[in-house]
XYZ file of N, CA, C and O in Angstrom:
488
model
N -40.953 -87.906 5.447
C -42.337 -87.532 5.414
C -42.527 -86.459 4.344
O -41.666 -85.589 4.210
N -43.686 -86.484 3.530
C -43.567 -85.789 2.211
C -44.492 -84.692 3.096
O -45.166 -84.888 4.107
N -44.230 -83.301 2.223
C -44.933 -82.062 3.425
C -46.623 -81.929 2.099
O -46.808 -81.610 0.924
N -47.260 -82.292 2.998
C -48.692 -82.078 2.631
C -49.654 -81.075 3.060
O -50.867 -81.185 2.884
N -49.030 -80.011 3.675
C -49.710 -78.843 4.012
C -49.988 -78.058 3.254
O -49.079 -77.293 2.934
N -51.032 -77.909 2.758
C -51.623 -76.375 1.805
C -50.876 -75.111 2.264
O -50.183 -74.585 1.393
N -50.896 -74.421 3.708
C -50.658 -73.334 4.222
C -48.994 -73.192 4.954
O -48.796 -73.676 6.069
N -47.912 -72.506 4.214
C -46.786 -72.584 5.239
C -47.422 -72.069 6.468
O -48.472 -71.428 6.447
N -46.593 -72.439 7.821
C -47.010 -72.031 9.027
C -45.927 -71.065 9.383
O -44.775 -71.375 9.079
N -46.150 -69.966 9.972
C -45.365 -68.969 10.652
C -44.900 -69.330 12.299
O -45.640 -69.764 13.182
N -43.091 -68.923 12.419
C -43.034 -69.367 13.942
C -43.792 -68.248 14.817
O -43.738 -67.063 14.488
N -44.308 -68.569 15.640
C -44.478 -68.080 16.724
C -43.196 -67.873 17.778
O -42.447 -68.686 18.319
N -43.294 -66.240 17.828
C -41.755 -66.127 18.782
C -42.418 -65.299 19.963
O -42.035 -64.130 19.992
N -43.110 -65.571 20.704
C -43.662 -65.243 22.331
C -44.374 -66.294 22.766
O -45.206 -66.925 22.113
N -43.977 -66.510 24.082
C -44.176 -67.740 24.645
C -45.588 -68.141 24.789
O -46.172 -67.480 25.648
N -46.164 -68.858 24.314
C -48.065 -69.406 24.327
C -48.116 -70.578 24.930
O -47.705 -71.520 24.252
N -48.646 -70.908 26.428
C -49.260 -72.191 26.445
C -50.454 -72.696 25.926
O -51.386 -71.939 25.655
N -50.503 -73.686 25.792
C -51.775 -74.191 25.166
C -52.635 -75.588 26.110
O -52.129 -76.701 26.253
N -53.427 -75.348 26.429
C -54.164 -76.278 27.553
C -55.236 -76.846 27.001
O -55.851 -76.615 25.960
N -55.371 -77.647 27.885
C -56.447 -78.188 27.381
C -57.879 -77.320 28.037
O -57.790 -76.479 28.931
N -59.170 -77.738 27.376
C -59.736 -76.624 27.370
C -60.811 -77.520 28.522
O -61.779 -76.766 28.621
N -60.954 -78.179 29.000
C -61.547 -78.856 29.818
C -60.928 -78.636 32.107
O -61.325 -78.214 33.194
N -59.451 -79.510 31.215
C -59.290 -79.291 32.806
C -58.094 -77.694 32.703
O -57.682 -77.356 33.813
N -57.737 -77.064 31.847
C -57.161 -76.263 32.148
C -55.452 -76.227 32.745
O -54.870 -75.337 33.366
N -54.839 -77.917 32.148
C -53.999 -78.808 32.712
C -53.107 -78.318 31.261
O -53.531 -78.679 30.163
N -52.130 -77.662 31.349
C -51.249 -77.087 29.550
C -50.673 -78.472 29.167
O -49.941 -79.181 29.858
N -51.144 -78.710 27.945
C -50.389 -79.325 27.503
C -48.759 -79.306 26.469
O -48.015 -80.256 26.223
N -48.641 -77.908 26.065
C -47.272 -77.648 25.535
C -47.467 -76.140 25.636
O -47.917 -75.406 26.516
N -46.984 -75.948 24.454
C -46.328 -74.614 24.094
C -46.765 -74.623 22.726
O -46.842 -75.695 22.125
N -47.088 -73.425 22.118
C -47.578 -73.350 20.392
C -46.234 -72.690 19.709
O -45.778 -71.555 19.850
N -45.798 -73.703 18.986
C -44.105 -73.141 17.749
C -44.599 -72.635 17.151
O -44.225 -71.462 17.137
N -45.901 -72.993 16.086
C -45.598 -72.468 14.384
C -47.566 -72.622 14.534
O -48.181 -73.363 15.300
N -48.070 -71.753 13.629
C -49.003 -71.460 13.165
C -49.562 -71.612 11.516
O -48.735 -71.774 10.619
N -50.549 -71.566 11.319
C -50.992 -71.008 10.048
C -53.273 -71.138 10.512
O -53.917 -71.540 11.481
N -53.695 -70.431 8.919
C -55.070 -70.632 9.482
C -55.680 -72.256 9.559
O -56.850 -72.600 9.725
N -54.724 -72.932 9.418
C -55.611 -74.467 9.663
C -54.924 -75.171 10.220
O -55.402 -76.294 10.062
N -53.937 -75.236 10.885
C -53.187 -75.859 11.778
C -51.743 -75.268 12.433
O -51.064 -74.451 11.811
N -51.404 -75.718 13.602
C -50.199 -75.427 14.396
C -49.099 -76.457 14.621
O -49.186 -77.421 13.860
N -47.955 -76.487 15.595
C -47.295 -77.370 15.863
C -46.764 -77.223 17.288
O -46.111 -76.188 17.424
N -46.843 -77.825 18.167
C -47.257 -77.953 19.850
C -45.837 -78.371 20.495
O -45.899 -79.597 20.596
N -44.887 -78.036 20.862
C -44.151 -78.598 21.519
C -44.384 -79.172 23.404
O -44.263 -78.500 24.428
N -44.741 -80.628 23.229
C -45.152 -80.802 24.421
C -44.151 -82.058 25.060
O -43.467 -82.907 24.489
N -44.400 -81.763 26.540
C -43.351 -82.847 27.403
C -43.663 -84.695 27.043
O -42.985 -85.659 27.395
N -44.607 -84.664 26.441
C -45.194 -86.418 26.304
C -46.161 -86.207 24.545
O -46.901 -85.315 24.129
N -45.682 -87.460 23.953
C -46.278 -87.486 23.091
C -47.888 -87.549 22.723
O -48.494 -87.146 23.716
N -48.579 -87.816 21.927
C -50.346 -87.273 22.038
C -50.744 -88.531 20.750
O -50.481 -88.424 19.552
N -51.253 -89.382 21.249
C -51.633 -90.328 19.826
C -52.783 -89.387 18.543
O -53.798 -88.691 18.510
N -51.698 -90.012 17.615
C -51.960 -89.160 16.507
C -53.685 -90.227 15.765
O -53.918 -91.432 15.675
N -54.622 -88.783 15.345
C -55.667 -89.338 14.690
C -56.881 -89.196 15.786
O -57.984 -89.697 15.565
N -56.473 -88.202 17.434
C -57.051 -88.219 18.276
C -57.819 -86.179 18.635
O -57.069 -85.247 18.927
N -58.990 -86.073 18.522
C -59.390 -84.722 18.613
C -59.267 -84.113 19.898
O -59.930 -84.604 20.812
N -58.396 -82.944 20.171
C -58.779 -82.178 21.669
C -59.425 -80.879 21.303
O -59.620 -80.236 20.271
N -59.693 -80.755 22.669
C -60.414 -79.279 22.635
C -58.745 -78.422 23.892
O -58.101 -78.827 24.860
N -58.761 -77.288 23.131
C -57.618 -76.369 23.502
C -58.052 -75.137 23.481
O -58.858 -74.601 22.720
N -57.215 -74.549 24.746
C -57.324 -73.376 24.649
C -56.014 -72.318 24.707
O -54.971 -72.716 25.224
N -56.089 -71.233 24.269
C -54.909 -70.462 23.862
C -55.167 -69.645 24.989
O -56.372 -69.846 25.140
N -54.807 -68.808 25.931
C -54.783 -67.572 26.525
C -54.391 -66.537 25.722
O -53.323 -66.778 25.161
N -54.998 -65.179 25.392
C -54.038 -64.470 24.755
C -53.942 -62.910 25.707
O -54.869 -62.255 26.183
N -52.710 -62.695 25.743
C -51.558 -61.876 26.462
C -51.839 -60.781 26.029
O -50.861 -60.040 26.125
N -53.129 -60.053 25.374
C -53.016 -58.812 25.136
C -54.206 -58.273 24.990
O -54.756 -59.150 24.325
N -55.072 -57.364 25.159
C -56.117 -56.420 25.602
C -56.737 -56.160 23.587
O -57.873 -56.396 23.177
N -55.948 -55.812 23.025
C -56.467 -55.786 21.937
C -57.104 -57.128 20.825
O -57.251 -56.923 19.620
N -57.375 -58.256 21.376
C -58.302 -58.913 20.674
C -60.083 -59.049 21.434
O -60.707 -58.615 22.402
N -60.247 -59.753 20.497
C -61.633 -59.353 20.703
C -62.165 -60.490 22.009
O -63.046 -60.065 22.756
N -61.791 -61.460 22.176
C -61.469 -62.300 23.444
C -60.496 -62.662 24.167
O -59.519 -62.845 23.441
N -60.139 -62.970 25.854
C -59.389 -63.182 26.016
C -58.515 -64.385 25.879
O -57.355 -64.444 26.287
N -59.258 -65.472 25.187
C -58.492 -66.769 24.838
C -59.006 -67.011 23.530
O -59.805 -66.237 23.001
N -58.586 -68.049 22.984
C -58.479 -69.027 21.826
C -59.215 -69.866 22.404
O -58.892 -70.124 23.564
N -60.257 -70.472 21.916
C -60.725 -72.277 22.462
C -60.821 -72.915 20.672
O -61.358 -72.194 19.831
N -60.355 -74.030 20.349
C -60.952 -74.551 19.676
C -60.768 -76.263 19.194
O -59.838 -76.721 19.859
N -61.203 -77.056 18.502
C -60.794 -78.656 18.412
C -59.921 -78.369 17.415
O -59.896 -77.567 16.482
N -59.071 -79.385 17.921
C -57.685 -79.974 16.647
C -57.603 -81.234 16.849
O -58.094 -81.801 17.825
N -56.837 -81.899 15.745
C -56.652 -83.034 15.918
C -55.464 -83.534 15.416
O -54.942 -82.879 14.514
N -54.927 -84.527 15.788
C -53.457 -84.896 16.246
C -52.989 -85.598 14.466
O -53.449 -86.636 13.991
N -51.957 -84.637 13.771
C -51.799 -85.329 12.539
C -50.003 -86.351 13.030
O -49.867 -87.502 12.613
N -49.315 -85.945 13.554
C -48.052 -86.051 13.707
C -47.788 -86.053 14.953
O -48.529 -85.605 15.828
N -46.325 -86.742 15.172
C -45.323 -86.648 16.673
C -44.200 -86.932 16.195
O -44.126 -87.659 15.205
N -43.095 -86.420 16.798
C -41.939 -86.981 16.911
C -41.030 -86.472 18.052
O -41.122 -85.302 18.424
N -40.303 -87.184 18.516
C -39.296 -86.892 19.324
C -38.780 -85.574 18.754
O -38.621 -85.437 17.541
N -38.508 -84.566 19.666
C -36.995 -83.139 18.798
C -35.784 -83.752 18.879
O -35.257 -84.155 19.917
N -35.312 -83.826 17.685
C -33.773 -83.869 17.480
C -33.311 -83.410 18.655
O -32.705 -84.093 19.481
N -33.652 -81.973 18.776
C -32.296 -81.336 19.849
C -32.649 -81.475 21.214
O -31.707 -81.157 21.940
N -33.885 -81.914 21.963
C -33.972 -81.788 23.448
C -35.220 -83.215 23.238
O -36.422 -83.048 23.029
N -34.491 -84.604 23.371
C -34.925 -85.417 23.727
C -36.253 -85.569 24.601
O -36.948 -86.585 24.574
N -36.444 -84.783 25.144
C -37.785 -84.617 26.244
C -38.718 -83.668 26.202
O -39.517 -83.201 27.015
N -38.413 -83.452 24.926
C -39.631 -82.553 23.863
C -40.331 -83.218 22.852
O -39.659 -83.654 21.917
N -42.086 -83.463 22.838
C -42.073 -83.882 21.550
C -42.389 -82.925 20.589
O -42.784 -81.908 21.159
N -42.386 -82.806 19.330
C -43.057 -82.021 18.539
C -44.474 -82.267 17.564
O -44.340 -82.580 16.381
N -45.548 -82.129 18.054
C -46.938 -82.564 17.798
C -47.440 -81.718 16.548
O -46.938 -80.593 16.558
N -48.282 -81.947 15.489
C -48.728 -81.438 14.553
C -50.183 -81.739 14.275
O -50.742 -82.805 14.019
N -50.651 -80.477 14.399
C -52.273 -80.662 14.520
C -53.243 -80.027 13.315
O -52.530 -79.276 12.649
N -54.069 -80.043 12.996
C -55.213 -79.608 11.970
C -56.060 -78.939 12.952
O -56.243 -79.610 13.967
N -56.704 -77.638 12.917
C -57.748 -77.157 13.636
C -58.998 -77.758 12.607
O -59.114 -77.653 11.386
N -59.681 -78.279 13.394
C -61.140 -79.130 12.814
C -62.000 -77.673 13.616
O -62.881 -77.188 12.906
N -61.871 -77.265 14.450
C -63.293 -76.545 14.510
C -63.092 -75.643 15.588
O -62.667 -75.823 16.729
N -63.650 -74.223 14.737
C -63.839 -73.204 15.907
C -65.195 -72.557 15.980
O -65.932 -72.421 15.003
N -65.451 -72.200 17.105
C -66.312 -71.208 17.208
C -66.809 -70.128 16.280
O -65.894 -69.573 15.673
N -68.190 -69.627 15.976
C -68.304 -69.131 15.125
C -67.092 -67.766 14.998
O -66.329 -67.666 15.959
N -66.978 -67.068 14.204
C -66.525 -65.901 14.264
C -64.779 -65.694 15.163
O -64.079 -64.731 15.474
N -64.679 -67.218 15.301
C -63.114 -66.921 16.047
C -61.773 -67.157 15.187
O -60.656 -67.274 15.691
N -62.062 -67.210 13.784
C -60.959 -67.205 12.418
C -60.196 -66.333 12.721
O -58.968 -66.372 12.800
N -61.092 -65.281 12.954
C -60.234 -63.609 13.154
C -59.106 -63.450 14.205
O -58.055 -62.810 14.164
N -59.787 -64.420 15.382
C -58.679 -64.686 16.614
C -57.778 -65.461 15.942
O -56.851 -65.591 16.741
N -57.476 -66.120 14.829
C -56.235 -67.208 14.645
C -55.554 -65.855 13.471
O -54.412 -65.504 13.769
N -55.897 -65.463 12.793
C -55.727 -64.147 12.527
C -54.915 -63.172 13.310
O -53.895 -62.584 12.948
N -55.410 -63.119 14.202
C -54.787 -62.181 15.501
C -53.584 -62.987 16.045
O -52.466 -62.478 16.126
N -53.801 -64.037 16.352
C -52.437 -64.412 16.812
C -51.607 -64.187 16.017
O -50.723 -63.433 16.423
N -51.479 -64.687 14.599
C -50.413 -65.074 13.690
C -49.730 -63.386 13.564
O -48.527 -63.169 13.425
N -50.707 -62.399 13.643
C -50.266 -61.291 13.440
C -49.701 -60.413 14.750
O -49.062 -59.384 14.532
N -50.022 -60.962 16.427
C -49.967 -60.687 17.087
C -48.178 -61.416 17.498
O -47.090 -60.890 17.731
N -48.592 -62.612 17.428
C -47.373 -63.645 18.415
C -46.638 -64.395 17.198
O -45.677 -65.042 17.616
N -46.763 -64.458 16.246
C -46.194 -64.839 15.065
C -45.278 -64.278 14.221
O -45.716 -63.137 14.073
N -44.266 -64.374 13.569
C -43.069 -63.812 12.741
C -43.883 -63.906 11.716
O -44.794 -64.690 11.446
N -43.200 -62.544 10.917
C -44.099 -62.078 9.519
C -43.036 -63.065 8.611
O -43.255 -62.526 7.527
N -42.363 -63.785 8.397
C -41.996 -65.010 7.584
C -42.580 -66.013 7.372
O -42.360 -66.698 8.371
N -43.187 -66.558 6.720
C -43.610 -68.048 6.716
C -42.221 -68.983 6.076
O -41.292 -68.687 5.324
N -42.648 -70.312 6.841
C -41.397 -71.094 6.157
C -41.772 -72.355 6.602
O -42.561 -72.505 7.535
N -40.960 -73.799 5.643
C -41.560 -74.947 5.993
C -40.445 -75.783 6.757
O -39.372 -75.331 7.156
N -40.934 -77.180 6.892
C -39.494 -77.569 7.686
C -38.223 -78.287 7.118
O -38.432 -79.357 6.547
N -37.225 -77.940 7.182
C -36.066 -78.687 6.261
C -35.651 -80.157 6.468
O -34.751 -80.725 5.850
N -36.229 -80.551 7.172
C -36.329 -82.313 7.526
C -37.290 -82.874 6.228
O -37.045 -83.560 5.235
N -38.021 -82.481 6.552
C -39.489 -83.200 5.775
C -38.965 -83.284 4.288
O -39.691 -83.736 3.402
């Protein structure tokens, strides 16, 4: 797969679920970041080319809300090499709330490693 991302994504190293923003049912865990998309490690794969609405909880008093909500949509899946019963999902954020950039901002600077880096498969 040739890497077509404008933005390297930074790992995220504190644990984030990510749910869906409807029933509140998590669907993974958030790995890697950047401002226009993430990468989801979840128990079942997610057909790719499909929009959710998600929400982030965030774990700390200093942002300006207590969650993340916003639509993404499903670019990628694959099985993980190393734990078969993981997939690894790759998403585009299509749309947030006015004024909530700053919250994806906040995470990356909050729950995110100050490295960016891409993936050595691709």
């Amino acid at each position: 797969m040739n890497e077509r991302r404008r933005q390297k994504r930074r790992p995220v190293i504190y644990y984030l679920p990510v749910h869906d923003a409807a029933t509140l049912q998590m669907v993974g865990h958030l790995v890697d970041i950047s401002p226009t998309g993430f990468k989801l490690d979840s128990p079942r794969p997610l057909p790719v080319g499909r929009d959710y609405v998600f929400r982030v909880d965030l774990q700390d008093r200093s942002a300006s809300k207590p969650y993340l909500a916003f639509r993404a949509r499903s670019r990628w899946y694959r099985q993980d090499p190393l734990a078969p019963n993981v997939y690894n999902i790759g998403f585009e954020i299509v749309a947030l709330p006015p004024g909530d950039e700053q919250l994806i901002q906040h995470v990356m600077e909050k729950y995110a490693a100050t490295e960016e880096y891409s993936y050595p498969w691709k």
